[in-house]
CSV table of C-alpha atoms and ligand atoms in Angstrom, one decimal:
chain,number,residue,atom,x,y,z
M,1,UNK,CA,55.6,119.5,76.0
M,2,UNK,CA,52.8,122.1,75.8
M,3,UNK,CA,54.1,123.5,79.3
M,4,UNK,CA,56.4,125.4,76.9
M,5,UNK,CA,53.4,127.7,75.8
M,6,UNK,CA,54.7,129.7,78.4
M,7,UNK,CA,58.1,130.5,77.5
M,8,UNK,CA,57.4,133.3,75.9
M,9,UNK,CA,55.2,135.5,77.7
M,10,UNK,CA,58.2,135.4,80.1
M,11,UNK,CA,60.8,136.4,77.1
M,12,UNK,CA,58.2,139.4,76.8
M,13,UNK,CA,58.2,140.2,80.3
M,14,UNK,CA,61.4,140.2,81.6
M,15,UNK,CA,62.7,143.6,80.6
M,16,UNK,CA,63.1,145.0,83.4
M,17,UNK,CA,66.0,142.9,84.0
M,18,UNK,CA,67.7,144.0,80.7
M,19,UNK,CA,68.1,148.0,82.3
M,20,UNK,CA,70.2,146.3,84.8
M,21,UNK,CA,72.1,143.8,84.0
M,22,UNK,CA,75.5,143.0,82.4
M,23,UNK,CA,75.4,142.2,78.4
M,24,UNK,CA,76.6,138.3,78.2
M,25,UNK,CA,78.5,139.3,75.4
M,26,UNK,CA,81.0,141.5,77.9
M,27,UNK,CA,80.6,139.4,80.8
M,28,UNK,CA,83.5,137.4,81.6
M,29,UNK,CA,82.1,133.8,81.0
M,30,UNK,CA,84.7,131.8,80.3
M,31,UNK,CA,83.2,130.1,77.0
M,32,UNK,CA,84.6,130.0,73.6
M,33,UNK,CA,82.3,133.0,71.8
M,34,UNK,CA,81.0,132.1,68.2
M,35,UNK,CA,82.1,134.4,65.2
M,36,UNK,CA,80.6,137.6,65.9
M,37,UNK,CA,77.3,138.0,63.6
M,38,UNK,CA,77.5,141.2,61.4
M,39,UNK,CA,75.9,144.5,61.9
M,40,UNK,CA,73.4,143.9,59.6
M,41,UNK,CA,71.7,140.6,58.9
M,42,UNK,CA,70.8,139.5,55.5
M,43,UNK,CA,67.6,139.9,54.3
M,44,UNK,CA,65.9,136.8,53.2
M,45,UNK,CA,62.9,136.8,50.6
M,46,UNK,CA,62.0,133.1,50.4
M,47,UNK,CA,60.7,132.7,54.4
M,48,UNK,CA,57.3,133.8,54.6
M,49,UNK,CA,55.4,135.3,51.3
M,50,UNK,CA,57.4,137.8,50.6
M,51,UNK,CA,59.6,137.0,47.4
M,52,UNK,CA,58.7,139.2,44.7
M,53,UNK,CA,57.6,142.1,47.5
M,54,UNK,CA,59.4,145.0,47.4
M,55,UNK,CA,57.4,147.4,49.7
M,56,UNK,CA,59.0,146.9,52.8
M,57,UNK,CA,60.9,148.7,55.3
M,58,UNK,CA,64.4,146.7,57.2
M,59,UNK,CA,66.2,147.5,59.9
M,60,UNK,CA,69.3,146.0,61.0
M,61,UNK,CA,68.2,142.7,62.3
M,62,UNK,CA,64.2,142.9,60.8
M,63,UNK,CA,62.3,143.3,57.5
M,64,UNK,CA,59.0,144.5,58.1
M,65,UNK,CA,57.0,143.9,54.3
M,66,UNK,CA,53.7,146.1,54.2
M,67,UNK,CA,54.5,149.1,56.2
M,68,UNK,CA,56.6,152.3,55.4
M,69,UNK,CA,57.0,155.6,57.4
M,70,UNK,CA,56.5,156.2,61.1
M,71,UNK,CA,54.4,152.8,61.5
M,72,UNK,CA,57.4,151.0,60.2
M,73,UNK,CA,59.9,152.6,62.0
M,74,UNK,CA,57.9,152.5,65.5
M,75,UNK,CA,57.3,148.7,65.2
M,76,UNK,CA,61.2,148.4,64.1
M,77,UNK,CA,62.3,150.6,66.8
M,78,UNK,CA,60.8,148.5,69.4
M,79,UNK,CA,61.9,145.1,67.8
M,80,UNK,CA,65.4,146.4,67.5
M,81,UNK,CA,65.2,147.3,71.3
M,82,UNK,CA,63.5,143.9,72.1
M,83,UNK,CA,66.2,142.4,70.1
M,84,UNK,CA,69.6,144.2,72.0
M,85,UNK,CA,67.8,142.6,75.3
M,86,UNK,CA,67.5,139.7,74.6
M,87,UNK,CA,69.8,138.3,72.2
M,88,UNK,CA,72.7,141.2,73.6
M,89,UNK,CA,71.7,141.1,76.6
M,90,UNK,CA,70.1,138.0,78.0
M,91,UNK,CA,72.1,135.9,75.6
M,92,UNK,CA,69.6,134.1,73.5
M,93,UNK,CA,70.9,132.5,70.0
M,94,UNK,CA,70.0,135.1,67.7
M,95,UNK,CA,66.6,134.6,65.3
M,96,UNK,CA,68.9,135.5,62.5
M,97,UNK,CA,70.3,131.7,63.2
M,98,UNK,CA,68.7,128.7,61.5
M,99,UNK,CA,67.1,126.4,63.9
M,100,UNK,CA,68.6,123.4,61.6
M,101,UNK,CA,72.5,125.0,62.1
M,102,UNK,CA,74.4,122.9,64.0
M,103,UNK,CA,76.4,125.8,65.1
M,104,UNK,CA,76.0,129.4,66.2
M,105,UNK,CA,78.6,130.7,63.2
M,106,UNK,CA,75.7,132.0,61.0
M,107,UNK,CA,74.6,133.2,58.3
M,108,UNK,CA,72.4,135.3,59.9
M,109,UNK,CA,69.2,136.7,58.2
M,110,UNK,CA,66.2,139.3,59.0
M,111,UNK,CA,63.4,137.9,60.5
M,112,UNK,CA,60.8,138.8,58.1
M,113,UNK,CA,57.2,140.7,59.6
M,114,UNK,CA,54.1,140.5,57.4
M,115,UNK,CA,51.6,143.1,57.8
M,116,UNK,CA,48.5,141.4,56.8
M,117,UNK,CA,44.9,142.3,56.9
M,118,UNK,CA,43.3,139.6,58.5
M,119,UNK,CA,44.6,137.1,61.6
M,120,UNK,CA,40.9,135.0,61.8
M,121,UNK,CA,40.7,136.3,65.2
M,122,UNK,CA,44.3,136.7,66.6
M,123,UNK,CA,46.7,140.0,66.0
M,124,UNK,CA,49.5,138.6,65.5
M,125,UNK,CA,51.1,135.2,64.4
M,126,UNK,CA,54.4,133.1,64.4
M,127,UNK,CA,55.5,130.6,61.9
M,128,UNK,CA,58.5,128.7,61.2
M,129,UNK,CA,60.0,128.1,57.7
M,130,UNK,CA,60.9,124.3,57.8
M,131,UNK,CA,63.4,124.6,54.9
M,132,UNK,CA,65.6,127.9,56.4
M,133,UNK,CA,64.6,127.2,59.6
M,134,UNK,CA,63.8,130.9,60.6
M,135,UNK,CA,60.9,131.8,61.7
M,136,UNK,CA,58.4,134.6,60.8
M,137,UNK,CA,55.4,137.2,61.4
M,138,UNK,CA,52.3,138.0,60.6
M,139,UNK,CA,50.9,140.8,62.2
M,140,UNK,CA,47.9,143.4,62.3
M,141,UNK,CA,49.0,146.9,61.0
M,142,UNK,CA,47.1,148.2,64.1
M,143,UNK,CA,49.3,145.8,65.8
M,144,UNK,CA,52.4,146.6,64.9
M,145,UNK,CA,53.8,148.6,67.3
M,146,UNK,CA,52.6,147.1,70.2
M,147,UNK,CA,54.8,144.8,71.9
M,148,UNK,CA,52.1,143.1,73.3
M,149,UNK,CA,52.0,141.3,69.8
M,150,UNK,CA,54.9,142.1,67.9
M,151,UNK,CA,57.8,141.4,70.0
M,152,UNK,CA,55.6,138.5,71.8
M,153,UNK,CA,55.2,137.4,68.4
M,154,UNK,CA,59.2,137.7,68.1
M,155,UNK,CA,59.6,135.9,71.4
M,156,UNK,CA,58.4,132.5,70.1
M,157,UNK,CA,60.8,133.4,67.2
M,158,UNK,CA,63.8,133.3,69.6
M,159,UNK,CA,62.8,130.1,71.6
M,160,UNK,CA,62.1,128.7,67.9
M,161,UNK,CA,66.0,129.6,67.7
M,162,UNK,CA,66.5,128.0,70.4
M,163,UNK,CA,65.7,124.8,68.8
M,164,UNK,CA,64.9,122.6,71.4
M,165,UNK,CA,61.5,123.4,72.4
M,166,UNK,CA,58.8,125.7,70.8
M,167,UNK,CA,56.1,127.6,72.2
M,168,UNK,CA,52.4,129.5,71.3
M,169,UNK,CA,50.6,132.6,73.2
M,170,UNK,CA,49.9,134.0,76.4
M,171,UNK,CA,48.0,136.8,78.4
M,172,UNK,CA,47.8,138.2,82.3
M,173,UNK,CA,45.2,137.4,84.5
M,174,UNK,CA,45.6,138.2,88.2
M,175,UNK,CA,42.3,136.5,89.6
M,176,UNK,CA,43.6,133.3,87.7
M,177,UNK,CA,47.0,133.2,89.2
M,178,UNK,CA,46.3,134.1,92.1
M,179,UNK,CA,42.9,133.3,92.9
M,180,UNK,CA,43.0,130.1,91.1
M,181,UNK,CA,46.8,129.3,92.6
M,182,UNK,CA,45.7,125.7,94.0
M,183,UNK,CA,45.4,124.7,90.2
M,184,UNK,CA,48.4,122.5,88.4
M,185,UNK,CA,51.4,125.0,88.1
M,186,UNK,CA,50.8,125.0,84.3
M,187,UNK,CA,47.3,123.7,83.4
M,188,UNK,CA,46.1,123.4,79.5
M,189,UNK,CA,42.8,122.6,80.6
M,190,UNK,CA,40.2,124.0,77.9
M,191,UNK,CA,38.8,126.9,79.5
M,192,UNK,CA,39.7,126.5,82.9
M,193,UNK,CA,43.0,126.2,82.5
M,194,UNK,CA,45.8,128.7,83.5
M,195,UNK,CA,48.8,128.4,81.2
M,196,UNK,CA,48.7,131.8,79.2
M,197,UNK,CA,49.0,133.3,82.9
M,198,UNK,CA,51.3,130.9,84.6
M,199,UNK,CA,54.4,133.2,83.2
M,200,UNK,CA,54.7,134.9,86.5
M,201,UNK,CA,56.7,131.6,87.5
M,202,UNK,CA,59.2,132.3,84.7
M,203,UNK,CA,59.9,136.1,85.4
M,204,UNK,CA,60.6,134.6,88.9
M,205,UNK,CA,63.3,132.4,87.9
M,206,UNK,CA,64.7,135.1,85.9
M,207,UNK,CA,64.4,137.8,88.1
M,208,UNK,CA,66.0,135.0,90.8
M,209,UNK,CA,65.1,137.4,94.3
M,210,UNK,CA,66.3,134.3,96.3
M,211,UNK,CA,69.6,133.9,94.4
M,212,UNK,CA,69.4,130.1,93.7
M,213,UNK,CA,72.3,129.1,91.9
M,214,UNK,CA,71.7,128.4,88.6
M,215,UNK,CA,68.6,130.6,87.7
M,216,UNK,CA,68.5,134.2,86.6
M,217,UNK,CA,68.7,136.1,83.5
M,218,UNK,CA,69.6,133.0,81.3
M,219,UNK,CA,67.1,130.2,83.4
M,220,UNK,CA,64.8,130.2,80.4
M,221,UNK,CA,67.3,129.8,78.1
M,222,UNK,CA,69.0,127.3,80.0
M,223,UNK,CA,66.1,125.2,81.0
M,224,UNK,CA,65.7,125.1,76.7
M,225,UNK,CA,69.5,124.5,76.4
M,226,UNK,CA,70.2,121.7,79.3
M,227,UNK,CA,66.1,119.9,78.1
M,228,UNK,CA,66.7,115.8,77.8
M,229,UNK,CA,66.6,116.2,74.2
M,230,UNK,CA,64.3,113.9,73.0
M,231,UNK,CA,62.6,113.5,75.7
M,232,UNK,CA,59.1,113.5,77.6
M,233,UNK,CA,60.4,115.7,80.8
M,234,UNK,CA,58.6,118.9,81.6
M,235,UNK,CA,60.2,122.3,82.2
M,236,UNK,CA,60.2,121.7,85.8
M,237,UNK,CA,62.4,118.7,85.5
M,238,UNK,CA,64.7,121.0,83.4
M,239,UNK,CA,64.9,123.5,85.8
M,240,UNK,CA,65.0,120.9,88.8
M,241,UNK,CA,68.7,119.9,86.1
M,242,UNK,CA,69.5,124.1,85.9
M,243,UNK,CA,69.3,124.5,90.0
M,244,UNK,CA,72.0,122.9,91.3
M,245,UNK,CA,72.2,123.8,94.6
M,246,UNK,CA,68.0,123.4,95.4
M,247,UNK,CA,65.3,121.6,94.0
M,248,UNK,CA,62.4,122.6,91.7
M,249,UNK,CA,60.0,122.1,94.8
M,250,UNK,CA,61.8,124.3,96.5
M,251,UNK,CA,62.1,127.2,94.2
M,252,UNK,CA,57.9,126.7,93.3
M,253,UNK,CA,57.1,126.7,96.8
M,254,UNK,CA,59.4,130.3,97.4
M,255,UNK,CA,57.9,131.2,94.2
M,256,UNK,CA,54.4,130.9,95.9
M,257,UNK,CA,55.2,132.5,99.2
M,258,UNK,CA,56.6,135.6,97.3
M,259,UNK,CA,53.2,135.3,95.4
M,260,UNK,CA,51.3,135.9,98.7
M,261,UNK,CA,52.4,139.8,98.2
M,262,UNK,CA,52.7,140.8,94.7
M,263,UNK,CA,49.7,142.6,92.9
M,264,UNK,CA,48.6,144.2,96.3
M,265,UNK,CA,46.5,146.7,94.6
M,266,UNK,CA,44.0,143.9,93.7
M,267,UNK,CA,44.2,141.6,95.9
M,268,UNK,CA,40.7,142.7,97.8
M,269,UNK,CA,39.6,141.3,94.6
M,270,UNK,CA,41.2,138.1,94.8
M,271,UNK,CA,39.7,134.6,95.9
M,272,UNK,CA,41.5,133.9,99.2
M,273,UNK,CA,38.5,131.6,100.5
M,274,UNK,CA,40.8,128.3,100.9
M,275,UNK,CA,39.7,127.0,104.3
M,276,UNK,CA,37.1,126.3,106.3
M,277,UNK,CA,37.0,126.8,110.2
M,278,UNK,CA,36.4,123.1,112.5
M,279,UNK,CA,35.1,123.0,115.5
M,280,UNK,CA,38.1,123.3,117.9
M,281,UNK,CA,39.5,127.2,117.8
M,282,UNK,CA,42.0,128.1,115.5
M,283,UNK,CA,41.8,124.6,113.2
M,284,UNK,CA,41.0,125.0,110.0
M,285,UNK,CA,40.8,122.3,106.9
M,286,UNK,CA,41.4,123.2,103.3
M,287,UNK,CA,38.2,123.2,100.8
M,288,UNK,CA,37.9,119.9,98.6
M,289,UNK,CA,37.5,122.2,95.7
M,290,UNK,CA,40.7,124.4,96.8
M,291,UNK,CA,43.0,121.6,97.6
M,292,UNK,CA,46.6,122.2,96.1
M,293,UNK,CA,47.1,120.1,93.2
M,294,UNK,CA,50.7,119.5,91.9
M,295,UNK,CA,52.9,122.1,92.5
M,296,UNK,CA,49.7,124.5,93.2
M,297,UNK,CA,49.5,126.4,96.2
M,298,UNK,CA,46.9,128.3,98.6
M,299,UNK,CA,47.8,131.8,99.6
M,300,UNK,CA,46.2,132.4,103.4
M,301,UNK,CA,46.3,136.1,104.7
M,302,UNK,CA,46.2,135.9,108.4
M,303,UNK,CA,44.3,137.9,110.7
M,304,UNK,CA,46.0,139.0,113.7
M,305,UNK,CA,46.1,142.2,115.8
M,306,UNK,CA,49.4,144.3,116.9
M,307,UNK,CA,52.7,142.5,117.7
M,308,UNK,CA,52.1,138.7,118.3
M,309,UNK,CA,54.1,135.1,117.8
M,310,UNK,CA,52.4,133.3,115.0
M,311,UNK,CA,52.9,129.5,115.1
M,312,UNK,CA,51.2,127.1,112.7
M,313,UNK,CA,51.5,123.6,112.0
M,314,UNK,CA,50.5,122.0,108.7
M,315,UNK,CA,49.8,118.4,108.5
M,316,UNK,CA,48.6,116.1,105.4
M,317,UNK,CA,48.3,113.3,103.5
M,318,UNK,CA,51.3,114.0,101.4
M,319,UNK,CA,54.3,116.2,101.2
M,320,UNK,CA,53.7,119.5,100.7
M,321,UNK,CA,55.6,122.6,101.3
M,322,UNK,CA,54.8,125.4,103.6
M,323,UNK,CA,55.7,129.0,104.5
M,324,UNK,CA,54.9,132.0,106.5
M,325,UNK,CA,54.9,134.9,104.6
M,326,UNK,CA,55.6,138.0,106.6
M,327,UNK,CA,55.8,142.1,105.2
M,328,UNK,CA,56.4,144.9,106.2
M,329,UNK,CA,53.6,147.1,105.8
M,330,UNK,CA,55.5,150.2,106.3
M,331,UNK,CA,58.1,149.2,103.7
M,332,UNK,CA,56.9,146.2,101.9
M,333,UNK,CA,60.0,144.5,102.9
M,334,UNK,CA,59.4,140.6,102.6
M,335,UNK,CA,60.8,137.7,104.8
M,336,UNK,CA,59.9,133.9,104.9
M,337,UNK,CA,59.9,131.8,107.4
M,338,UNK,CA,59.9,127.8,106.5
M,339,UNK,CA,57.6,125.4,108.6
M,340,UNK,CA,60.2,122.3,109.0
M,341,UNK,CA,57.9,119.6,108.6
M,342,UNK,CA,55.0,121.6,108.7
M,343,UNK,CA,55.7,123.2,111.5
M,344,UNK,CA,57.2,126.5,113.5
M,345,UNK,CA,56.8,129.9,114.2
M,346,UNK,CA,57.4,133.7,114.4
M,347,UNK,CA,57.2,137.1,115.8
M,348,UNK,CA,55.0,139.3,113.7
M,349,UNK,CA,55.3,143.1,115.1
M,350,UNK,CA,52.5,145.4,114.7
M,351,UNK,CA,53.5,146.8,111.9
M,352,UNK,CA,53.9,143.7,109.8
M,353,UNK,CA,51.3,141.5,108.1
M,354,UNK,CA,51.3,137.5,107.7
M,355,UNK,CA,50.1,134.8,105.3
M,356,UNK,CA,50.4,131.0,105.1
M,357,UNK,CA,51.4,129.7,101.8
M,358,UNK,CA,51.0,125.4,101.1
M,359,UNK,CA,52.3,124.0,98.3
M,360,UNK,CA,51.6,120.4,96.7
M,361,UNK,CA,54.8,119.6,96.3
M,362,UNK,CA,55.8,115.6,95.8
M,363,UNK,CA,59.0,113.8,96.3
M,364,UNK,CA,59.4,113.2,93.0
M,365,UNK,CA,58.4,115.2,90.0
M,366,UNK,CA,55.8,114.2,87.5
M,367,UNK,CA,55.9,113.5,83.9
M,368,UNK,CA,52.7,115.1,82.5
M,369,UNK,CA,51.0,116.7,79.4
M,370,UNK,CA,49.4,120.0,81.0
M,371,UNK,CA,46.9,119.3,77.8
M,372,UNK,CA,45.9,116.1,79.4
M,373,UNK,CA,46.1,116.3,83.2
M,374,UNK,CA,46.6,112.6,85.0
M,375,UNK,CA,44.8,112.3,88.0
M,376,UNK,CA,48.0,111.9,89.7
M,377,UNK,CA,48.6,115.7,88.9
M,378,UNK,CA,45.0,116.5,89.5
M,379,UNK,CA,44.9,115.0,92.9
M,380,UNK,CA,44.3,117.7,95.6
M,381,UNK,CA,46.7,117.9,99.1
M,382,UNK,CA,44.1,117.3,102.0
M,383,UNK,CA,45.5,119.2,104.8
M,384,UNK,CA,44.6,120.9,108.2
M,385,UNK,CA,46.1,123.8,110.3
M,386,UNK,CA,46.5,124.5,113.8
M,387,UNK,CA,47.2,128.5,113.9
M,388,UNK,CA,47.7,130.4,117.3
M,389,UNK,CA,48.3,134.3,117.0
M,390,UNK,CA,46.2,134.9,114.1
M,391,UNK,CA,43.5,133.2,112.6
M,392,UNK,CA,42.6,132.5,109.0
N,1,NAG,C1,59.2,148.1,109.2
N,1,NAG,O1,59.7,149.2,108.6
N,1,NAG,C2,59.8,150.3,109.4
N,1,NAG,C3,60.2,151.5,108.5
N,1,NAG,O2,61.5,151.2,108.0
N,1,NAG,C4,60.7,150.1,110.5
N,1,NAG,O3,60.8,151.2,111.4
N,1,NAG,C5,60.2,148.9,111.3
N,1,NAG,O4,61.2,148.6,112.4
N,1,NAG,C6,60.1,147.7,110.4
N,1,NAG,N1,59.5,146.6,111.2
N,1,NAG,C7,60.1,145.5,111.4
N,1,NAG,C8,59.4,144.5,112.2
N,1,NAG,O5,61.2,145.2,110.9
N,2,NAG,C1,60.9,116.1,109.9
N,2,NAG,O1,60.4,114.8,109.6
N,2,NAG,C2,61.4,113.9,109.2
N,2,NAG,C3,60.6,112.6,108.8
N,2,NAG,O2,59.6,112.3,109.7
N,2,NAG,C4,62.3,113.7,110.4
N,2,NAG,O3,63.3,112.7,110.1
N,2,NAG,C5,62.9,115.0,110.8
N,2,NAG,O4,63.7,114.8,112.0
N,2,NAG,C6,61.8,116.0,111.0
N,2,NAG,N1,62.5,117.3,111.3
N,2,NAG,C7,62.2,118.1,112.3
N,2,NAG,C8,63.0,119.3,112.4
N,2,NAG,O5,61.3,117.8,113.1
């Protein structure tokens, strides 16, 4: 499933959660550990073009052919670091594992890092040898030290390891994510499409601020890990399988409300413009062109002066999923309130702010190719609001 392409742009962007968290390796987990891997892998010649090479530079769990000196030892650095988070840390299978070894035992080899001249237009590559099943780099020398590339490089190497699913390249964009929200979650559209920034969802999951049960610091892996092998199902039926204690609906839809206050510093920048006022006071109907397709959302910052009781009511002509989003402008504290049905309401003090967040979010989820949107995916939630308190 191309939804995959943004695995790991998440991988890359989840250190934070590293500084904090307990290594899986000392945690108390109950499971049967593999043998433990060496201290230093084994370098391997044959993946890549690099037999017959001998100016290169290794570290303990990398072999970086074309670079010596400070360059090399930067871009090792940071890969060793990259490395101790993620496979230490976060508890991915290690990219000195085969991707055709049934087990977890080893051997373990480098992963080899080409510094090559030319990309055709890209800084930094990932392939997979077929035979060792490892994967490998090619990278810019200007690129080498810049985790941007290298270790996002390296991050498709582990989800390679990973073996179930496989993924290609991402970016940030903050007017796309945001501004663009009512578009399919993850959308391969040529062009228009959003999945290079949908990542934000992942680091969500990971980062797990509403404690679901089953997500945090090993949801990506897991989703990978507990996939219908063989199958057609998208990530979101994966995590749907991960969460056991909510549904993926529910965890996109928090994961859209939290949206409506993140990246503050830009968000007079942002595309907000979802509704459009009606003729009786305070009713407003979503924009054709902004309705929330599948598991989209529009963000709505509310207008509203001093201490008030906000209530809105939602309806449409499918399910959906809505929230008031309410911070504290003083400390940026966050609290939702969920509209049962579309419906309720809430004090908002004077010192506090408010947006609506709705959500197209189905019953059931969808089997789709983000490459190749259906029209069921690409259908928009009509909807309408009643808002007293604030306006829109
Ligand atoms: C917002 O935060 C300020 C500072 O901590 C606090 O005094 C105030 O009571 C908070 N407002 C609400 C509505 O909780
Ligand atoms: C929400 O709607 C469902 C279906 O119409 C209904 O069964 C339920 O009682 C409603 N809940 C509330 C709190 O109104």
């Amino acid at each position: 499933m191309a939804s995959k392409s943004i695995l790991s742009a998440a991988i890359v962007l989840v250190h934070a959660v590293c500084a904090a968290a307990v290594p899986l390796n000392q945690a108390a987990t109950g499971t049967v550990a593999a043998a433990a891997p060496p201290a230093t892998f084994t370098p391997n010649p044959n993946v890549g073009p690099g037999r017959g090479n001998n100016y290169y530079t290794d570290s303990a769990h990398f072999r970086l052919y074309g670079a010596s000196g400070t360059q090399a030892s930067a871009s090792l650095n940071m890969l060793e670091a990259a490395y101790d988070c993620y496979i230490n840390t976060m508890g991915w299978r290690s990219s000195g594992l085969s991707y055709n070894s049934a087990t977890d035992d080893g051997p373990f080899y480098k992963v080899n890092i080409y510094s090559v001249g030319s990309l055709g237009g890209s800084a930094g590559v990932m392939h997979s040898d077929a035979a060792s099943g490892l994967a490998w780099l090619e990278v810019l020398p200007d690129y080498l030290a810049n985790p941007w590339i290298t270790v996002h490089e390296w991050g498709h190497g582990i989800t390679y390891a990973e073996r179930y699913w496989s993924a290609t390249a991402t970016e940030i964009n903050l007017r796309k994510i945001i501004g663009d929200s009512y578009q399919v979650l993850v959308d391969g559209s040529v062009n228009t499409g959003n999945y290079y920034e949908a990542w934000p969802f992942l680091s969500y999951i990971t980062a797990n601020p509403d404690g679901y049960v089953g997500l945090g610091l090993t949801a990506v892996r897991d989703m990978i890990r507990k996939y219908n092998r063989g199958s057609n199902e998208t990530p979101l039926h994966s995590l749907d399988r991960i969460a056991t204690s909510t549904t993926a609906q529910a965890i996109v839809a928090r994961y859209w409300a939290r949206m409506a206050y993140v990246f503050l510093q830009q968000r007079d920048s942002l595309n907000y413009a979802n509704l459009d006022a009606q003729g009786n006071a305070g009713t407003y109907k979503v924009k054709r062109a902004r309705q929330p397709r599948y598991m989209g959302a529009n963000v709505i910052p509310l207008k509203k002066s001093g201490a008030v009781t906000v209530t809105a009511k939602v309806t449409a002509n499918k399910a959906f999923t809505a929230t008031l989003s309410v911070r504290n402008t003083s400390t940026g504290v966050t609290r939702y309130v969920d509209l049962v049905n579309g419906s309720g309401s809430t004090a908002v003090s004077a010192d506090e702010e408010a947006s609506l967040v709705v959500v197209n979010t189905p019953a059931s989820l969808i089997l789709f190719d983000p490459f190749s949107l259906s029209s069921d995916v690409q259908a928009g939630l009509d909807y309408t609001v009643t808002l007293t308190g604030a306006t829109a």
